[in-house]
């Protein structure tokens, strides 16, 4: 959507670059963590206000009727989240046990198995959204998760206890930034506000190459 191009992807890129800058010295301090959490709260408030304005513009358009009441929908969302988190937790525990038995480093475990396992809920939700024709929801889910992972998750952890890079390198951080840039270039140049199948294959191939670099 226009909002994705005007705000969301650029915000994701800015947050990613800010993380690289803060970790340049190899550490996330408690003060930086507090600032990151406050920034996330500001992002949420801004998103809600922007969403309300956009909804006001579209209120004259016919709305799709829902087959569930809001109470039932809320309960189903809660049950779905519990199932997704529980399933991801089982996957992570098993994968980590296997990886450590093979002697794989914690850096590789974190970037591959942990990152992939905690992204399973996002993958499931996005695939369902795409299958039902809600591509904007899938894209927003991914972009929002990246922003939340950096500002909320890392910010909260750093607030509790300062974080040190240790095995994480600047190459890993630059790969994160490159992924956001690839999305931005795809949306602005090649896809005309669309991510087509060929670009999706390129995304997957780039991820495979990065994983191959980590393992190699």
CSV table of N, CA and C in Angstrom, one decimal, residues 71-206:
chain,number,residue,atom,x,y,z
A,71,UNK,N,-16.4,-11.0,20.1
A,71,UNK,CA,-16.0,-11.8,21.3
A,71,UNK,C,-15.4,-13.1,20.8
A,72,UNK,N,-16.1,-13.8,19.9
A,72,UNK,CA,-15.7,-15.1,19.4
A,72,UNK,C,-14.4,-14.9,18.6
A,73,UNK,N,-14.3,-13.8,17.8
A,73,UNK,CA,-13.0,-13.6,17.1
A,73,UNK,C,-11.9,-13.4,18.0
A,74,UNK,N,-12.1,-12.6,19.2
A,74,UNK,CA,-11.0,-12.4,20.1
A,74,UNK,C,-10.6,-13.7,20.8
A,75,UNK,N,-11.5,-14.6,21.1
A,75,UNK,CA,-11.2,-15.9,21.7
A,75,UNK,C,-10.4,-16.7,20.7
A,76,UNK,N,-10.8,-16.7,19.4
A,76,UNK,CA,-10.1,-17.5,18.4
A,76,UNK,C,-8.7,-17.0,18.2
A,77,UNK,N,-8.5,-15.7,18.2
A,77,UNK,CA,-7.2,-15.1,18.1
A,77,UNK,C,-6.3,-15.6,19.2
A,78,UNK,N,-6.9,-15.5,20.4
A,78,UNK,CA,-6.1,-15.9,21.6
A,78,UNK,C,-5.7,-17.4,21.5
A,79,UNK,N,-6.7,-18.2,21.2
A,79,UNK,CA,-6.4,-19.7,21.0
A,79,UNK,C,-5.4,-19.9,19.9
A,80,UNK,N,-5.5,-19.2,18.8
A,80,UNK,CA,-4.5,-19.4,17.7
A,80,UNK,C,-3.1,-19.0,18.1
A,81,UNK,N,-3.0,-17.9,18.9
A,81,UNK,CA,-1.7,-17.5,19.3
A,81,UNK,C,-1.1,-18.5,20.3
A,82,UNK,N,-1.9,-19.0,21.2
A,82,UNK,CA,-1.4,-20.0,22.1
A,82,UNK,C,-0.9,-21.2,21.4
A,83,UNK,N,-1.7,-21.7,20.4
A,83,UNK,CA,-1.3,-22.9,19.6
A,83,UNK,C,0.0,-22.6,18.8
A,84,UNK,N,0.1,-21.4,18.2
A,84,UNK,CA,1.3,-21.1,17.5
A,84,UNK,C,2.5,-21.0,18.3
A,85,UNK,N,2.4,-20.3,19.5
A,85,UNK,CA,3.5,-20.2,20.4
A,85,UNK,C,4.0,-21.5,20.9
A,86,UNK,N,3.0,-22.4,21.3
A,86,UNK,CA,3.3,-23.7,21.9
A,86,UNK,C,4.0,-24.6,20.8
A,87,UNK,N,3.5,-24.5,19.6
A,87,UNK,CA,4.1,-25.3,18.5
A,87,UNK,C,5.5,-24.8,18.2
A,88,UNK,N,5.7,-23.5,18.1
A,88,UNK,CA,7.0,-22.9,17.9
A,88,UNK,C,8.0,-23.3,19.0
A,89,UNK,N,7.5,-23.3,20.2
A,89,UNK,CA,8.3,-23.7,21.4
A,89,UNK,C,8.8,-25.1,21.3
A,90,UNK,N,7.9,-26.0,20.9
A,90,UNK,CA,8.3,-27.4,20.7
A,90,UNK,C,9.3,-27.6,19.6
A,91,UNK,N,9.1,-26.9,18.5
A,91,UNK,CA,10.0,-26.9,17.4
A,91,UNK,C,11.4,-26.4,17.8
A,92,UNK,N,11.4,-25.3,18.5
A,92,UNK,CA,12.7,-24.7,18.9
A,92,UNK,C,13.5,-25.6,19.8
A,93,UNK,N,12.8,-26.2,20.9
A,93,UNK,CA,13.5,-27.1,21.8
A,93,UNK,C,14.1,-28.3,21.1
A,94,UNK,N,13.3,-28.9,20.2
A,94,UNK,CA,13.8,-30.0,19.5
A,94,UNK,C,15.0,-29.7,18.6
A,95,UNK,N,14.8,-28.6,17.8
A,95,UNK,CA,15.9,-28.1,16.9
A,95,UNK,C,17.2,-27.8,17.6
A,96,UNK,N,17.1,-27.1,18.7
A,96,UNK,CA,18.3,-26.7,19.5
A,96,UNK,C,19.0,-27.9,20.0
A,97,UNK,N,18.2,-28.9,20.5
A,97,UNK,CA,18.9,-30.1,21.0
A,97,UNK,C,19.6,-30.8,19.9
A,98,UNK,N,19.0,-30.9,18.7
A,98,UNK,CA,19.7,-31.6,17.6
A,98,UNK,C,20.9,-30.8,17.1
A,99,UNK,N,20.8,-29.4,17.0
A,99,UNK,CA,21.9,-28.6,16.6
A,99,UNK,C,23.1,-28.7,17.5
A,100,UNK,N,22.8,-28.6,18.8
A,100,UNK,CA,23.9,-28.7,19.8
A,100,UNK,C,24.6,-30.1,19.8
A,101,UNK,N,23.8,-31.1,19.6
A,101,UNK,CA,24.4,-32.4,19.5
A,101,UNK,C,25.3,-32.6,18.3
A,102,UNK,N,25.1,-31.7,17.3
A,102,UNK,CA,26.0,-31.7,16.1
A,102,UNK,C,27.1,-30.7,16.2
A,103,UNK,N,27.2,-30.0,17.3
A,103,UNK,CA,28.3,-29.1,17.5
A,103,UNK,C,28.2,-27.7,16.8
A,104,UNK,N,26.9,-27.3,16.5
A,104,UNK,CA,26.7,-26.0,15.8
A,104,UNK,C,26.8,-24.9,16.8
A,105,UNK,N,27.4,-23.8,16.5
A,105,UNK,CA,27.6,-22.7,17.4
A,105,UNK,C,26.3,-22.0,17.8
A,106,UNK,N,26.3,-21.3,18.9
A,106,UNK,CA,25.1,-20.6,19.3
A,106,UNK,C,24.7,-19.5,18.4
A,107,UNK,N,25.7,-18.8,17.7
A,107,UNK,CA,25.4,-17.8,16.7
A,107,UNK,C,24.6,-18.3,15.6
A,108,UNK,N,25.0,-19.5,15.1
A,108,UNK,CA,24.3,-20.1,14.0
A,108,UNK,C,22.9,-20.6,14.4
A,109,UNK,N,22.9,-21.1,15.7
A,109,UNK,CA,21.6,-21.6,16.2
A,109,UNK,C,20.6,-20.4,16.3
A,110,UNK,N,21.1,-19.3,16.8
A,110,UNK,CA,20.3,-18.1,17.0
A,110,UNK,C,19.8,-17.5,15.7
A,111,UNK,N,20.6,-17.4,14.7
A,111,UNK,CA,20.3,-16.8,13.5
A,111,UNK,C,19.4,-17.7,12.6
A,112,UNK,N,19.6,-19.0,12.7
A,112,UNK,CA,18.9,-20.0,11.8
A,112,UNK,C,17.7,-20.6,12.6
A,113,UNK,N,18.0,-21.5,13.5
A,113,UNK,CA,16.9,-22.3,14.2
A,113,UNK,C,16.1,-21.4,15.1
A,114,UNK,N,16.7,-20.6,15.9
A,114,UNK,CA,15.9,-19.8,16.8
A,114,UNK,C,15.1,-18.7,16.0
A,115,UNK,N,15.7,-18.0,15.1
A,115,UNK,CA,15.1,-17.0,14.3
A,115,UNK,C,13.9,-17.7,13.5
A,116,UNK,N,14.3,-18.8,12.9
A,116,UNK,CA,13.2,-19.5,12.1
A,116,UNK,C,12.1,-20.0,12.9
A,117,UNK,N,12.4,-20.5,14.1
A,117,UNK,CA,11.4,-21.1,14.9
A,117,UNK,C,10.5,-20.0,15.5
A,118,UNK,N,11.0,-18.9,15.9
A,118,UNK,CA,10.2,-17.8,16.4
A,118,UNK,C,9.4,-17.1,15.3
A,119,UNK,N,9.8,-17.3,14.1
A,119,UNK,CA,9.1,-16.7,12.9
A,119,UNK,C,8.0,-17.6,12.4
A,120,UNK,N,7.9,-18.9,12.9
A,120,UNK,CA,6.9,-19.8,12.5
A,120,UNK,C,5.5,-19.2,12.6
A,121,UNK,N,5.1,-18.5,13.8
A,121,UNK,CA,3.8,-17.9,13.8
A,121,UNK,C,3.6,-16.9,12.7
A,122,UNK,N,4.6,-16.1,12.4
A,122,UNK,CA,4.5,-15.1,11.4
A,122,UNK,C,4.3,-15.7,10.0
A,123,UNK,N,5.1,-16.8,9.8
A,123,UNK,CA,5.0,-17.5,8.5
A,123,UNK,C,3.6,-18.1,8.4
A,124,UNK,N,3.1,-18.7,9.4
A,124,UNK,CA,1.7,-19.3,9.3
A,124,UNK,C,0.7,-18.3,9.1
A,125,UNK,N,0.8,-17.2,9.9
A,125,UNK,CA,-0.2,-16.1,9.7
A,125,UNK,C,-0.2,-15.5,8.4
A,126,UNK,N,1.0,-15.3,7.8
A,126,UNK,CA,1.2,-14.6,6.6
A,126,UNK,C,0.7,-15.5,5.4
A,127,UNK,N,1.0,-16.8,5.5
A,127,UNK,CA,0.6,-17.7,4.4
A,127,UNK,C,-0.9,-17.8,4.4
A,128,UNK,N,-1.6,-17.8,5.6
A,128,UNK,CA,-3.0,-17.9,5.6
A,128,UNK,C,-3.6,-16.6,5.1
A,129,UNK,N,-3.0,-15.4,5.4
A,129,UNK,CA,-3.4,-14.1,4.9
A,129,UNK,C,-3.3,-14.1,3.4
A,130,UNK,N,-2.2,-14.5,2.8
A,130,UNK,CA,-2.0,-14.5,1.4
A,130,UNK,C,-3.0,-15.4,0.7
A,131,UNK,N,-3.3,-16.6,1.3
A,131,UNK,CA,-4.2,-17.6,0.7
A,131,UNK,C,-5.6,-17.0,0.7
A,132,UNK,N,-5.9,-16.1,1.6
A,132,UNK,CA,-7.3,-15.5,1.6
A,132,UNK,C,-7.3,-14.1,0.9
A,133,UNK,N,-6.2,-13.8,0.2
A,133,UNK,CA,-6.2,-12.5,-0.5
A,133,UNK,C,-5.9,-11.3,0.3
A,134,UNK,N,-5.3,-11.4,1.5
A,134,UNK,CA,-5.0,-10.3,2.3
A,134,UNK,C,-3.5,-10.1,2.3
A,135,UNK,N,-2.9,-9.8,1.1
A,135,UNK,CA,-1.5,-9.6,1.0
A,135,UNK,C,-0.9,-8.5,1.9
A,136,UNK,N,-1.7,-7.4,2.0
A,136,UNK,CA,-1.3,-6.2,2.8
A,136,UNK,C,-1.1,-6.6,4.3
A,137,UNK,N,-2.0,-7.5,4.7
A,137,UNK,CA,-1.9,-8.0,6.1
A,137,UNK,C,-0.6,-8.8,6.3
A,138,UNK,N,-0.3,-9.7,5.3
A,138,UNK,CA,0.9,-10.5,5.4
A,138,UNK,C,2.2,-9.6,5.4
A,139,UNK,N,2.2,-8.6,4.6
A,139,UNK,CA,3.4,-7.7,4.5
A,139,UNK,C,3.5,-6.9,5.8
A,140,UNK,N,2.4,-6.3,6.3
A,140,UNK,CA,2.4,-5.6,7.5
A,140,UNK,C,2.8,-6.4,8.7
A,141,UNK,N,2.4,-7.7,8.7
A,141,UNK,CA,2.8,-8.6,9.7
A,141,UNK,C,4.3,-8.7,9.8
A,142,UNK,N,5.0,-8.9,8.6
A,142,UNK,CA,6.4,-9.1,8.6
A,142,UNK,C,7.1,-7.8,9.0
A,143,UNK,N,6.8,-6.7,8.4
A,143,UNK,CA,7.4,-5.4,8.7
A,143,UNK,C,7.3,-5.1,10.1
A,144,UNK,N,6.0,-5.2,10.6
A,144,UNK,CA,5.8,-4.9,12.0
A,144,UNK,C,6.5,-5.8,13.0
A,145,UNK,N,6.7,-7.1,12.6
A,145,UNK,CA,7.5,-8.0,13.5
A,145,UNK,C,8.9,-7.6,13.5
A,146,UNK,N,9.5,-7.2,12.4
A,146,UNK,CA,10.9,-6.7,12.4
A,146,UNK,C,11.1,-5.5,13.3
A,147,UNK,N,10.1,-4.6,13.2
A,147,UNK,CA,10.2,-3.4,14.1
A,147,UNK,C,10.1,-3.8,15.5
A,148,UNK,N,9.1,-4.7,15.8
A,148,UNK,CA,8.9,-5.1,17.2
A,148,UNK,C,10.1,-5.9,17.8
A,149,UNK,N,10.7,-6.7,16.9
A,149,UNK,CA,11.8,-7.5,17.4
A,149,UNK,C,13.0,-6.6,17.8
A,150,UNK,N,13.2,-5.5,17.0
A,150,UNK,CA,14.3,-4.6,17.3
A,150,UNK,C,14.0,-3.7,18.5
A,151,UNK,N,12.9,-3.0,18.4
A,151,UNK,CA,12.6,-2.0,19.4
A,151,UNK,C,12.1,-2.6,20.7
A,152,UNK,N,11.1,-3.5,20.6
A,152,UNK,CA,10.5,-4.0,21.8
A,152,UNK,C,11.3,-5.1,22.4
A,153,UNK,N,11.6,-6.2,21.6
A,153,UNK,CA,12.3,-7.3,22.2
A,153,UNK,C,13.7,-7.0,22.6
A,154,UNK,N,14.5,-6.5,21.7
A,154,UNK,CA,15.9,-6.1,22.1
A,154,UNK,C,15.9,-5.0,23.1
A,155,UNK,N,15.0,-4.0,23.0
A,155,UNK,CA,14.9,-2.9,23.9
A,155,UNK,C,14.6,-3.4,25.3
A,156,UNK,N,13.6,-4.3,25.4
A,156,UNK,CA,13.2,-4.8,26.7
A,156,UNK,C,14.3,-5.6,27.4
A,157,UNK,N,15.0,-6.5,26.6
A,157,UNK,CA,16.1,-7.3,27.1
A,157,UNK,C,17.3,-6.4,27.5
A,158,UNK,N,17.6,-5.4,26.7
A,158,UNK,CA,18.7,-4.5,27.1
A,158,UNK,C,18.3,-3.6,28.4
A,159,UNK,N,17.0,-3.3,28.5
A,159,UNK,CA,16.6,-2.6,29.7
A,159,UNK,C,16.8,-3.4,31.0
A,160,UNK,N,16.6,-4.7,30.9
A,160,UNK,CA,16.8,-5.6,32.0
A,160,UNK,C,18.3,-5.9,32.3
A,161,UNK,N,19.0,-6.1,31.2
A,161,UNK,CA,20.5,-6.4,31.3
A,161,UNK,C,21.1,-6.0,30.0
A,162,UNK,N,22.2,-5.2,30.0
A,162,UNK,CA,22.9,-4.8,28.8
A,162,UNK,C,23.2,-6.0,27.9
A,163,UNK,N,23.1,-5.9,26.6
A,163,UNK,CA,23.4,-7.0,25.6
A,163,UNK,C,24.7,-6.7,24.9
A,164,UNK,N,25.5,-7.8,24.7
A,164,UNK,CA,26.7,-7.8,24.1
A,164,UNK,C,26.7,-8.6,22.8
A,165,UNK,N,27.4,-8.2,21.7
A,165,UNK,CA,27.3,-8.9,20.4
A,165,UNK,C,27.9,-10.3,20.5
A,166,UNK,N,29.1,-10.4,21.1
A,166,UNK,CA,29.8,-11.6,21.2
A,166,UNK,C,29.9,-12.2,19.8
A,167,UNK,N,29.2,-13.4,19.5
A,167,UNK,CA,29.4,-14.0,18.2
A,167,UNK,C,28.8,-13.4,17.0
A,168,UNK,N,27.8,-12.4,17.3
A,168,UNK,CA,27.2,-11.7,16.2
A,168,UNK,C,28.1,-10.7,15.6
A,169,UNK,N,28.2,-10.7,14.3
A,169,UNK,CA,29.1,-9.8,13.6
A,169,UNK,C,28.4,-8.7,12.8
A,170,UNK,N,29.1,-7.7,12.4
A,170,UNK,CA,28.6,-6.7,11.6
A,170,UNK,C,28.0,-7.2,10.2
A,171,UNK,N,28.6,-8.3,9.8
A,171,UNK,CA,28.1,-8.9,8.5
A,171,UNK,C,26.7,-9.4,8.7
A,172,UNK,N,26.4,-9.9,9.9
A,172,UNK,CA,25.0,-10.4,10.2
A,172,UNK,C,24.0,-9.2,10.2
A,173,UNK,N,24.5,-8.1,10.9
A,173,UNK,CA,23.7,-6.9,10.9
A,173,UNK,C,23.4,-6.3,9.6
A,174,UNK,N,24.5,-6.3,8.7
A,174,UNK,CA,24.4,-5.7,7.4
A,174,UNK,C,23.5,-6.6,6.5
A,175,UNK,N,23.4,-7.9,6.8
A,175,UNK,CA,22.5,-8.8,6.1
A,175,UNK,C,21.1,-8.4,6.4
A,176,UNK,N,20.8,-8.1,7.7
A,176,UNK,CA,19.5,-7.6,8.1
A,176,UNK,C,19.1,-6.4,7.3
A,177,UNK,N,20.0,-5.4,7.3
A,177,UNK,CA,19.7,-4.1,6.6
A,177,UNK,C,19.5,-4.4,5.1
A,178,UNK,N,20.4,-5.3,4.5
A,178,UNK,CA,20.3,-5.6,3.1
A,178,UNK,C,18.9,-6.2,2.7
A,179,UNK,N,18.4,-7.0,3.7
A,179,UNK,CA,17.1,-7.6,3.4
A,179,UNK,C,16.0,-6.6,3.3
A,180,UNK,N,16.0,-5.6,4.2
A,180,UNK,CA,15.0,-4.5,4.1
A,180,UNK,C,15.2,-3.6,2.9
A,181,UNK,N,16.5,-3.4,2.5
A,181,UNK,CA,16.7,-2.6,1.3
A,181,UNK,C,16.2,-3.4,0.0
A,182,UNK,N,16.4,-4.7,0.1
A,182,UNK,CA,15.9,-5.5,-1.1
A,182,UNK,C,14.4,-5.4,-1.2
A,183,UNK,N,13.7,-5.4,0.0
A,183,UNK,CA,12.3,-5.3,-0.1
A,183,UNK,C,11.9,-3.9,-0.6
A,184,UNK,N,12.6,-2.9,-0.2
A,184,UNK,CA,12.3,-1.5,-0.6
A,184,UNK,C,12.5,-1.3,-2.1
A,185,UNK,N,13.6,-1.9,-2.6
A,185,UNK,CA,13.9,-1.8,-4.0
A,185,UNK,C,12.9,-2.6,-4.8
A,186,UNK,N,12.5,-3.7,-4.3
A,186,UNK,CA,11.5,-4.5,-5.0
A,186,UNK,C,10.2,-3.8,-5.1
A,187,UNK,N,9.8,-3.1,-4.0
A,187,UNK,CA,8.5,-2.4,-4.0
A,187,UNK,C,8.5,-1.2,-4.9
A,188,UNK,N,9.6,-0.5,-4.9
A,188,UNK,CA,9.7,0.8,-5.6
A,188,UNK,C,10.0,0.7,-7.1
A,189,UNK,N,10.9,-0.3,-7.4
A,189,UNK,CA,11.4,-0.3,-8.8
A,189,UNK,C,10.8,-1.5,-9.6
A,190,UNK,N,10.9,-2.7,-9.1
A,190,UNK,CA,10.6,-3.8,-10.0
A,190,UNK,C,9.1,-4.2,-9.9
A,191,UNK,N,8.5,-4.1,-8.7
A,191,UNK,CA,7.2,-4.7,-8.6
A,191,UNK,C,6.1,-3.7,-8.8
A,192,UNK,N,6.4,-2.4,-8.9
A,192,UNK,CA,5.3,-1.4,-9.0
A,192,UNK,C,4.3,-1.6,-7.8
A,193,UNK,N,4.8,-1.5,-6.6
A,193,UNK,CA,4.0,-1.7,-5.4
A,193,UNK,C,3.5,-3.1,-5.3
A,194,UNK,N,4.2,-4.1,-5.9
A,194,UNK,CA,3.9,-5.5,-5.8
A,194,UNK,C,5.1,-6.3,-5.6
A,195,UNK,N,5.0,-7.4,-4.9
A,195,UNK,CA,6.1,-8.4,-4.8
A,195,UNK,C,5.6,-9.6,-5.6
A,196,UNK,N,6.2,-9.8,-6.7
A,196,UNK,CA,5.7,-10.9,-7.6
A,196,UNK,C,6.5,-12.2,-7.3
A,197,UNK,N,6.0,-13.2,-7.9
A,197,UNK,CA,6.6,-14.6,-7.6
A,197,UNK,C,8.1,-14.6,-7.9
A,198,UNK,N,8.5,-14.0,-9.0
A,198,UNK,CA,10.0,-14.1,-9.2
A,198,UNK,C,10.8,-13.4,-8.2
A,199,UNK,N,10.3,-12.3,-7.6
A,199,UNK,CA,11.0,-11.6,-6.6
A,199,UNK,C,11.0,-12.4,-5.3
A,200,UNK,N,9.9,-13.1,-5.1
A,200,UNK,CA,9.8,-14.0,-3.9
A,200,UNK,C,10.9,-15.1,-4.0
A,201,UNK,N,11.1,-15.6,-5.2
A,201,UNK,CA,12.1,-16.7,-5.3
A,201,UNK,C,13.5,-16.1,-5.1
A,202,UNK,N,13.7,-14.8,-5.5
A,202,UNK,CA,15.0,-14.2,-5.2
A,202,UNK,C,15.2,-14.0,-3.7
A,203,UNK,N,14.1,-13.6,-3.0
A,203,UNK,CA,14.2,-13.4,-1.6
A,203,UNK,C,14.6,-14.8,-0.9
A,204,UNK,N,14.0,-15.8,-1.3
A,204,UNK,CA,14.3,-17.2,-0.8
A,204,UNK,C,15.7,-17.6,-1.1
A,205,UNK,N,16.1,-17.3,-2.3
A,205,UNK,CA,17.5,-17.7,-2.7
A,205,UNK,C,18.5,-16.9,-1.9
A,206,UNK,N,18.3,-15.6,-1.7
A,206,UNK,CA,19.2,-14.8,-0.9
A,206,UNK,C,19.3,-15.3,0.5
